[in-house]
PDB file of C-alpha atoms in Angstrom:
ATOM      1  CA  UNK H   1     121.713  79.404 121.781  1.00 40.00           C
ATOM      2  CA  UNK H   2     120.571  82.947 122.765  1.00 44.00           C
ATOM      3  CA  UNK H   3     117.251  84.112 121.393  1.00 44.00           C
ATOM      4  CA  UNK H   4     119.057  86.640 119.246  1.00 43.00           C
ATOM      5  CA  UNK H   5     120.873  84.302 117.336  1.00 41.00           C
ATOM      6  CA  UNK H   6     117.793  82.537 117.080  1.00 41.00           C
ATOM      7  CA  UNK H   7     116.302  85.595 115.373  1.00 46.00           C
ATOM      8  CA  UNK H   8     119.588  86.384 113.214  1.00 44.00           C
ATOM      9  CA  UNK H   9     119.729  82.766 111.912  1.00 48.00           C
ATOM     10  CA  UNK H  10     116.065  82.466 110.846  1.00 78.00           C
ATOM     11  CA  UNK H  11     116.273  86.246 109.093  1.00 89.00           C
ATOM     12  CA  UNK H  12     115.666  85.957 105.125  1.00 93.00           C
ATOM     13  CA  UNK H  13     116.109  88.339 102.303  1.00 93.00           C
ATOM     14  CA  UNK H  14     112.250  87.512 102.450  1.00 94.00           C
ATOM     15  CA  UNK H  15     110.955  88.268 105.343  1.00 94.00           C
ATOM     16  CA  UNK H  16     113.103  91.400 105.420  1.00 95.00           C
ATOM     17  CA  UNK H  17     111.149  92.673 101.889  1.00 95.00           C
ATOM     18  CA  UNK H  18     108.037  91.409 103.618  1.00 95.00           C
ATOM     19  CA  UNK H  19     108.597  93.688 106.896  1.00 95.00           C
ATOM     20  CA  UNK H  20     109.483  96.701 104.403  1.00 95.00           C
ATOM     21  CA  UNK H  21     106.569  96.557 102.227  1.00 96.00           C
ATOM     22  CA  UNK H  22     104.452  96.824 105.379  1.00 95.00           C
ATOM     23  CA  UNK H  23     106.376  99.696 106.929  1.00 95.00           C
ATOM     24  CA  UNK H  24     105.964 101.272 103.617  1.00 95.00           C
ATOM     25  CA  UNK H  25     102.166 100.649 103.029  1.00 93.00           C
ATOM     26  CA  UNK H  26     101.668 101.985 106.890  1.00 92.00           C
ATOM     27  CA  UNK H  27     104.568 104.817 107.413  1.00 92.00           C
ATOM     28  CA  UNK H  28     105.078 105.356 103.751  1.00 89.00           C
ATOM     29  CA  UNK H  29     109.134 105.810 102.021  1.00 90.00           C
ATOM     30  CA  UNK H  30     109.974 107.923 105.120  1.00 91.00           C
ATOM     31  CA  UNK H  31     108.716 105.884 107.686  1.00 92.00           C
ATOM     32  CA  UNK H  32     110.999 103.276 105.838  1.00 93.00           C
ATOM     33  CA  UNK H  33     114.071 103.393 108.185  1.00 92.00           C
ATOM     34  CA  UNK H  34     116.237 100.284 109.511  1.00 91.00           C
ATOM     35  CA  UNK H  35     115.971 101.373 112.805  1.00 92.00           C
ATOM     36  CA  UNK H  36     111.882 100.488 112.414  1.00 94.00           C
ATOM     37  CA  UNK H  37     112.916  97.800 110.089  1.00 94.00           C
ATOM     38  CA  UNK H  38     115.017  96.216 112.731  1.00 92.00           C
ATOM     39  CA  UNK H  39     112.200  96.651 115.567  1.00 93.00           C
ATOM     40  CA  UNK H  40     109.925  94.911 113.768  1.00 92.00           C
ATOM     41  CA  UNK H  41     111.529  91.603 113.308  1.00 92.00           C
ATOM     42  CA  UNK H  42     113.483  92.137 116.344  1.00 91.00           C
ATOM     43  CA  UNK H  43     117.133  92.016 114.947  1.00 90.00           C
ATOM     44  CA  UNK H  44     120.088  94.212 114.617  1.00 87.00           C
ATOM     45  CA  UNK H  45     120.619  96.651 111.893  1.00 83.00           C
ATOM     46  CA  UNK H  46     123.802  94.245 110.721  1.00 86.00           C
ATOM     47  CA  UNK H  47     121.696  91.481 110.679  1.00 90.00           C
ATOM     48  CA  UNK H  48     119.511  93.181 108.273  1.00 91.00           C
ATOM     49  CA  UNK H  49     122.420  94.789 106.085  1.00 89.00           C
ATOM     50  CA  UNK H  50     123.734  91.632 105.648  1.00 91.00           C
ATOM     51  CA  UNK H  51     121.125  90.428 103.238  1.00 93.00           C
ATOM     52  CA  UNK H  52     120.483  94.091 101.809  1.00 92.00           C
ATOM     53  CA  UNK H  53     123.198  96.743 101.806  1.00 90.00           C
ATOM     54  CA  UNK H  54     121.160 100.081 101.916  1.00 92.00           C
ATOM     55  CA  UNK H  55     117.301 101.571 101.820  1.00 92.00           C
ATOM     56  CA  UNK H  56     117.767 102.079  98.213  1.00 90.00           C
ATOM     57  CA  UNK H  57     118.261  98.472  97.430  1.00 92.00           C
ATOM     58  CA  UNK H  58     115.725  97.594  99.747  1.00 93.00           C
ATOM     59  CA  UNK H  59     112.997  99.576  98.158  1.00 93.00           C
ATOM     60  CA  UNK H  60     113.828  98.110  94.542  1.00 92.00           C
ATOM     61  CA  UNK H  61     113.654  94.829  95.676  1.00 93.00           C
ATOM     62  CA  UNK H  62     110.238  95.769  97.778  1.00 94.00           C
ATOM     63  CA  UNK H  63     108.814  96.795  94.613  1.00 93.00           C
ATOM     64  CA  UNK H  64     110.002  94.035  92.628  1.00 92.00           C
ATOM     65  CA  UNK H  65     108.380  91.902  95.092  1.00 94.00           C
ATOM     66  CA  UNK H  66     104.864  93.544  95.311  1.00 92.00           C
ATOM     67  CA  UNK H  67     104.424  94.314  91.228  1.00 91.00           C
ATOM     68  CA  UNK H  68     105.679  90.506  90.525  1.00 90.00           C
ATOM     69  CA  UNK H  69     102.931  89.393  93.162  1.00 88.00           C
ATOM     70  CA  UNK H  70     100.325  91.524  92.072  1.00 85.00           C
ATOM     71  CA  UNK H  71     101.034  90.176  87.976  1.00 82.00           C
ATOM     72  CA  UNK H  72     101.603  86.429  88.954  1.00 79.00           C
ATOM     73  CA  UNK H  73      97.419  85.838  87.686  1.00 70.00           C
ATOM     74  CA  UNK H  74      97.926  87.541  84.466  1.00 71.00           C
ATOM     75  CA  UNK H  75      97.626  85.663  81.227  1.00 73.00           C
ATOM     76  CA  UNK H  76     101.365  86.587  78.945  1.00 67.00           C
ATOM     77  CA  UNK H  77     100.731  84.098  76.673  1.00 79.00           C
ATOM     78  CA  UNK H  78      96.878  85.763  75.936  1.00 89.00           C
ATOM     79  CA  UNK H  79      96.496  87.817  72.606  1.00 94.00           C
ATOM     80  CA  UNK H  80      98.338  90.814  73.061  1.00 93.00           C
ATOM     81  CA  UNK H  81      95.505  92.991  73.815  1.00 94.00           C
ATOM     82  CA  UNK H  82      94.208  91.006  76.606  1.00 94.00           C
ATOM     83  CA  UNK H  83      97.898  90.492  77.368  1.00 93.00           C
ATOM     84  CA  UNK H  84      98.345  94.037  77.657  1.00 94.00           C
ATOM     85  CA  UNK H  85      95.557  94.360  79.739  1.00 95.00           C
ATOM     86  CA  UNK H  86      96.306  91.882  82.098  1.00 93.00           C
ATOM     87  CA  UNK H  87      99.683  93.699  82.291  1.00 93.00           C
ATOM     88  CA  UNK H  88      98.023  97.165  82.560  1.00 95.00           C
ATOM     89  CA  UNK H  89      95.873  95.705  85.428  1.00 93.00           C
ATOM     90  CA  UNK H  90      98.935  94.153  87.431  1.00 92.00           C
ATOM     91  CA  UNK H  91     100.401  97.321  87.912  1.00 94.00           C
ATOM     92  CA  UNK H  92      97.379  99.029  88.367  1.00 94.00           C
ATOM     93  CA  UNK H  93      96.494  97.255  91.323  1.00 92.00           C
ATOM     94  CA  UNK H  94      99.626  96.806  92.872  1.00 93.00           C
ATOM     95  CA  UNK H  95     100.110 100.486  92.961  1.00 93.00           C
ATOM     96  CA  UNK H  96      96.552 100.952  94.428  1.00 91.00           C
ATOM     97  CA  UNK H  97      97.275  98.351  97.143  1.00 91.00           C
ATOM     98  CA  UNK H  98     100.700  99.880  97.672  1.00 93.00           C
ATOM     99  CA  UNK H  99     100.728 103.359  96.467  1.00 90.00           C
ATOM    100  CA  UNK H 100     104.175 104.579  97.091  1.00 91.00           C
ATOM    101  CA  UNK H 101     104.841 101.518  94.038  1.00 92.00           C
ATOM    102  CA  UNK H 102     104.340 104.522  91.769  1.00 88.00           C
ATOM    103  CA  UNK H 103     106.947 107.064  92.985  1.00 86.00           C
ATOM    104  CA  UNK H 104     109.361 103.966  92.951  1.00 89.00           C
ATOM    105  CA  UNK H 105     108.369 103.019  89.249  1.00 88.00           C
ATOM    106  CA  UNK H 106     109.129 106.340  87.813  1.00 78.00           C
ATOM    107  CA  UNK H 107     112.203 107.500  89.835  1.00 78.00           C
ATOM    108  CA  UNK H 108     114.866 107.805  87.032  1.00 73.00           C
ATOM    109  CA  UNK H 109     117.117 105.863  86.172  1.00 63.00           C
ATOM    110  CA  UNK H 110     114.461 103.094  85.497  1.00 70.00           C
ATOM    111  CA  UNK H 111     114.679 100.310  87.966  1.00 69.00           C
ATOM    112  CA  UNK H 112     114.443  96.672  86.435  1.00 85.00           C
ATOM    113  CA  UNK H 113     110.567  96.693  87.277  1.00 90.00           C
ATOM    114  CA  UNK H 114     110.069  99.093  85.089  1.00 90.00           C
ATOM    115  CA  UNK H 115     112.010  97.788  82.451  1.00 90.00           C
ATOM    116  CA  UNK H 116     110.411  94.615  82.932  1.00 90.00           C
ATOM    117  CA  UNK H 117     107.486  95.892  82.557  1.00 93.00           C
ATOM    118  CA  UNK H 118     108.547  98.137  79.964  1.00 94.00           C
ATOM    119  CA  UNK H 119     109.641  94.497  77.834  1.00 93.00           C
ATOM    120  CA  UNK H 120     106.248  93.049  78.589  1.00 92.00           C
ATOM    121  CA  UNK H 121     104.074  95.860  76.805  1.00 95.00           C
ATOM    122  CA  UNK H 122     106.423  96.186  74.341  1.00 95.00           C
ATOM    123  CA  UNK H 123     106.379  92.788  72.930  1.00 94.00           C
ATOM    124  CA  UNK H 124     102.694  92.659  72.752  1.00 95.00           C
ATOM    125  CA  UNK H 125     103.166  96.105  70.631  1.00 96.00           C
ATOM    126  CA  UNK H 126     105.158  94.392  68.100  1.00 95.00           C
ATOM    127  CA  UNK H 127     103.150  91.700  68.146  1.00 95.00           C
ATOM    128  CA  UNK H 128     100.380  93.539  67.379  1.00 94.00           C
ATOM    129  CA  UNK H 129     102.096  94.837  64.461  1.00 93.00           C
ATOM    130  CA  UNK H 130     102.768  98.187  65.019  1.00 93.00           C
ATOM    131  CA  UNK H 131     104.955  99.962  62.724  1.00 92.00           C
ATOM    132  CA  UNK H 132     108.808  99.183  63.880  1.00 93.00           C
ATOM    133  CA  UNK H 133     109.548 103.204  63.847  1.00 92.00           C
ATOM    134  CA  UNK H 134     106.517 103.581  66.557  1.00 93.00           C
ATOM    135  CA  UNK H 135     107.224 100.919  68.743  1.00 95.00           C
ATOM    136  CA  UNK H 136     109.072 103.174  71.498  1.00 96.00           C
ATOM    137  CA  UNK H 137     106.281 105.413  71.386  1.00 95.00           C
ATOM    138  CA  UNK H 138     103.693 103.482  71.680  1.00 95.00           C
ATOM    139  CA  UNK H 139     104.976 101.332  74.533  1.00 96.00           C
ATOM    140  CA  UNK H 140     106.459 104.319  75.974  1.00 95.00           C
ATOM    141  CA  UNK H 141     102.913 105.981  75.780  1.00 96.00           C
ATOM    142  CA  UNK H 142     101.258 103.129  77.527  1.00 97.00           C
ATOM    143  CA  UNK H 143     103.836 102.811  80.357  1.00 95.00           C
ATOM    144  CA  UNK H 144     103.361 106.219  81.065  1.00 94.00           C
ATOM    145  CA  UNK H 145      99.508 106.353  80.904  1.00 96.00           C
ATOM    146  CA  UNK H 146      99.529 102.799  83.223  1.00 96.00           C
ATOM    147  CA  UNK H 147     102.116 104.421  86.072  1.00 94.00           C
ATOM    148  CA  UNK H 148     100.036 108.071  85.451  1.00 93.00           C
ATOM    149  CA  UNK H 149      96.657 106.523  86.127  1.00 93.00           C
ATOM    150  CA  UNK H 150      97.416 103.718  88.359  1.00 93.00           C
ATOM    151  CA  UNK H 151      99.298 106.806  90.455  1.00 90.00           C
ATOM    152  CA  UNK H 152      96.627 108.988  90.579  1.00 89.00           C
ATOM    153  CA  UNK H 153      94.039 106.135  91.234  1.00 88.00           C
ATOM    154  CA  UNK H 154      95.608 105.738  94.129  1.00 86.00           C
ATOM    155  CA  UNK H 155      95.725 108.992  95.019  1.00 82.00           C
ATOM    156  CA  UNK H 156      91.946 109.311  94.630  1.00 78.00           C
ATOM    157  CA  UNK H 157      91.372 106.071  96.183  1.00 74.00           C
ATOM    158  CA  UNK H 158      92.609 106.919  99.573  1.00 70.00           C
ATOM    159  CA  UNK H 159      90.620 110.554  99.808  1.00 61.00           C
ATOM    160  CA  UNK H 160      87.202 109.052 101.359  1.00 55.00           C
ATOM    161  CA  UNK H 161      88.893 107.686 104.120  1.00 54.00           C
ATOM    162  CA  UNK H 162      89.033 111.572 105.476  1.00 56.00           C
ATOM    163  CA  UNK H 163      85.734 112.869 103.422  1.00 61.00           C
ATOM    164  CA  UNK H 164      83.575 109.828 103.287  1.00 68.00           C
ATOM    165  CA  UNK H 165      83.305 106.587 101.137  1.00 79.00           C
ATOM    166  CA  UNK H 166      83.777 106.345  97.135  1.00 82.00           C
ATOM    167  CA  UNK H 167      80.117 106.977  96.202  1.00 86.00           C
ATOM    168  CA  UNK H 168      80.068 110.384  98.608  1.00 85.00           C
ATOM    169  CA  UNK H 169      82.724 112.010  97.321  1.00 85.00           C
ATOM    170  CA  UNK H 170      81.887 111.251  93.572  1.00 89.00           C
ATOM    171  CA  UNK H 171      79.103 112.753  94.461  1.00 91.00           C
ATOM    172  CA  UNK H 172      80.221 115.841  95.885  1.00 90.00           C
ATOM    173  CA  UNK H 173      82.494 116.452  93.204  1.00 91.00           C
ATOM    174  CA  UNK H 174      79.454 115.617  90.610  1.00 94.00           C
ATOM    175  CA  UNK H 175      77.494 118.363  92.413  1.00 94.00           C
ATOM    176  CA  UNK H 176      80.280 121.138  92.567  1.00 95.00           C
ATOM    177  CA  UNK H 177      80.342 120.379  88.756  1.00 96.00           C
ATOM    178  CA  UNK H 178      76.947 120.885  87.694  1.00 96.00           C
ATOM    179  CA  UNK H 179      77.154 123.637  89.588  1.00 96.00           C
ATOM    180  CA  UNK H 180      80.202 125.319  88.111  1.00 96.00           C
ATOM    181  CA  UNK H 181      79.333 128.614  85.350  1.00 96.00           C
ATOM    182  CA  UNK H 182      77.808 127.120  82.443  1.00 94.00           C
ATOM    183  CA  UNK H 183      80.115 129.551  80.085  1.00 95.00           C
ATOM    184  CA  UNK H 184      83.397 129.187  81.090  1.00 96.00           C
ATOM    185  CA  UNK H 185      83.048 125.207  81.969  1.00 97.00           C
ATOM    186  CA  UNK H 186      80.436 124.144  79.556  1.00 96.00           C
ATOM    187  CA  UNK H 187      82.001 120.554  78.730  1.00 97.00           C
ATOM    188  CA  UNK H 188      82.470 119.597  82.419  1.00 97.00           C
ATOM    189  CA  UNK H 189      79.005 120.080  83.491  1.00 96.00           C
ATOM    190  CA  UNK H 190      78.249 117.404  81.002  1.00 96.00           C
ATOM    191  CA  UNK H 191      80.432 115.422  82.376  1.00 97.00           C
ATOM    192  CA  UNK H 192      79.196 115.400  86.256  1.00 95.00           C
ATOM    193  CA  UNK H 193      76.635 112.360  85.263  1.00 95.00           C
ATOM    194  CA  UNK H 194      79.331 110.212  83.888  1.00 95.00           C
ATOM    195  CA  UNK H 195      81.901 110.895  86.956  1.00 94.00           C
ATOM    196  CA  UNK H 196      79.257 110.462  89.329  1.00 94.00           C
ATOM    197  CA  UNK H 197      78.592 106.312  87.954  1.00 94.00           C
ATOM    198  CA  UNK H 198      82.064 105.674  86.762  1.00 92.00           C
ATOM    199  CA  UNK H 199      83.733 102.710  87.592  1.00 92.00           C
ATOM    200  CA  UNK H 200      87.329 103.178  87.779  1.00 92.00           C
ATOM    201  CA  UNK H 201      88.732  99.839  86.282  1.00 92.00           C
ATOM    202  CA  UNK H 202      86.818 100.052  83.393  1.00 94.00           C
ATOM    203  CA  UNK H 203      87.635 103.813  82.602  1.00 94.00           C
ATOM    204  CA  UNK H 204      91.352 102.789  82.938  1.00 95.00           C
ATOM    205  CA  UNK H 205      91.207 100.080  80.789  1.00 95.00           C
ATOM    206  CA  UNK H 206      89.416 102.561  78.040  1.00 95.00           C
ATOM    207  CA  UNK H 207      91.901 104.911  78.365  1.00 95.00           C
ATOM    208  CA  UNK H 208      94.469 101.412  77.251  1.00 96.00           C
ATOM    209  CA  UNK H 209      92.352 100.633  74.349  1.00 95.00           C
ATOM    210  CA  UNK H 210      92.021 104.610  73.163  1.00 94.00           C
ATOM    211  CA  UNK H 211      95.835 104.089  72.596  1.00 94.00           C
ATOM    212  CA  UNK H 212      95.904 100.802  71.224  1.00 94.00           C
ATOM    213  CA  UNK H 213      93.075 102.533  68.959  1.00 92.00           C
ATOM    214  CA  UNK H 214      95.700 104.752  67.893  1.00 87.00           C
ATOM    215  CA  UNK H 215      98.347 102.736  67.658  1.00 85.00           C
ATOM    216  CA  UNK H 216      96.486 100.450  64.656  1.00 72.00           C
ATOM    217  CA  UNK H 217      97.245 102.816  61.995  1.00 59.00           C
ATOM    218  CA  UNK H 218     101.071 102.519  62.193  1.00 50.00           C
ATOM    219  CA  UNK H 219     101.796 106.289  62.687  1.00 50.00           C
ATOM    220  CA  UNK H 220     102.790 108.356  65.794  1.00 48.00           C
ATOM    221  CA  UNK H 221     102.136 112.429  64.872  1.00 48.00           C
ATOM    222  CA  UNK H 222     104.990 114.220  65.916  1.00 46.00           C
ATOM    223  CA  UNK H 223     107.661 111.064  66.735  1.00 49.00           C
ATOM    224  CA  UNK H 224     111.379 112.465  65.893  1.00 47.00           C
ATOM    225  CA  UNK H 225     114.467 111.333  66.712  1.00 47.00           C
ATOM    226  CA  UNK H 226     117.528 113.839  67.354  1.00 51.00           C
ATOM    227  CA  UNK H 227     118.797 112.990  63.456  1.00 46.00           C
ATOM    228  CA  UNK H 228     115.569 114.792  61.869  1.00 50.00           C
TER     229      UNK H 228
END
């Protein structure tokens, strides 16, 4: 049997995702093309389109594959906070490991990661006992302050690589704020201290309990629905 064959025959769905979520963490969602897919595992673009019809599918299924890896440690049976937390987290590191996760997440119309992910938070809202009329906004709230941060996070993460390591550039921005006019940004020069030592986990998950915070009295300000 030809070496070819030998390729096409041992090709999986898999190993296709695999190849693609590499691509896309090196070349990013341009670089994702079936042309490079093919080179790299040394098949035909048939071969490949027989398991997955077009780029679209492929990166749903590539972010399925790297959220679902990066939640398989967390605890959904935990109490809901640390449930949500361990949710929050999932996603917060799988788009830091794999930042183009983020664009993918919030690309309308919701994928069935985010969905999933969606139903996860939001059963740990009503188990909490949140008020039934501010379920949606709570959940919704969360899910867009875990793809927000986890986004930007990522964003942020990959700047030293061109100006220096973490501690440099926190730094540097630390200094240009304690340096900024003391009238027209007097709250932000208070804040250089705290952005100089903060650890970025930990502020994230704050930010998660500030809502959940607010979410304990029942009530969501300013929550209509088209009827009111």
């Amino acid at each position: 049997m030809p070496s070819s064959e030998r390729r096409v025959g041992a090709l999986t769905r898999e190993r296709i995702i695999d190849a693609a979520i590499e691509l896309l963490d090196s070349e990013g969602e341009n670089g994702l093309t079936f042309r490079a897919l093919a080179e790299r595992l040394e098949t035909g673009h048939g071969a490949i389109q027989w398991h997955i019809a077009n780029k679209s599918e492929l990166l749903k299924a590539a972010t399925a594959v790297a959220v679902a890896r990066a939640m398989d440690e967390a605890d959904r049976d935990a109490p809901p906070r640390e449930a949500i937390h361990a949710v929050a987290l999932g996603v917060f590191d799988a788009i830091d490991a794999h930042p183009w996760i983020g664009g993918q997440l919030g690309r309308p119309p919701w994928q069935s990661t985010m969905l999933q992910i969606f139903e996860l938070i939001g059963r740990q809202v009503e188990a909490l006992g949140t008020a039934a009329a501010a379920q949606f906004t709570s959940t919704s709230a969360l899910l867009h302050y875990i793809i927000g941060a986890g986004g930007q996070n990522a964003t942020n993460s990959r700047a030293p690589v061109a100006l220096g390591d973490r501690q440099h550039v926190l730094d540097t921005i630390a200094g240009h704020w304690e340096g900024l006019d003391p009238k027209e940004f007097a709250f932000t020069r208070t804040m250089a201290e705290q952005l100089r030592v903060h650890d970025d986990r930990a502020e994230f998950l704050a930010g998660i309990d500030l809502i959940l915070a607010g979410m304990s009295g029942s009530t969501v300000s300013g929550a209509r629905t088209k009827s009111d």
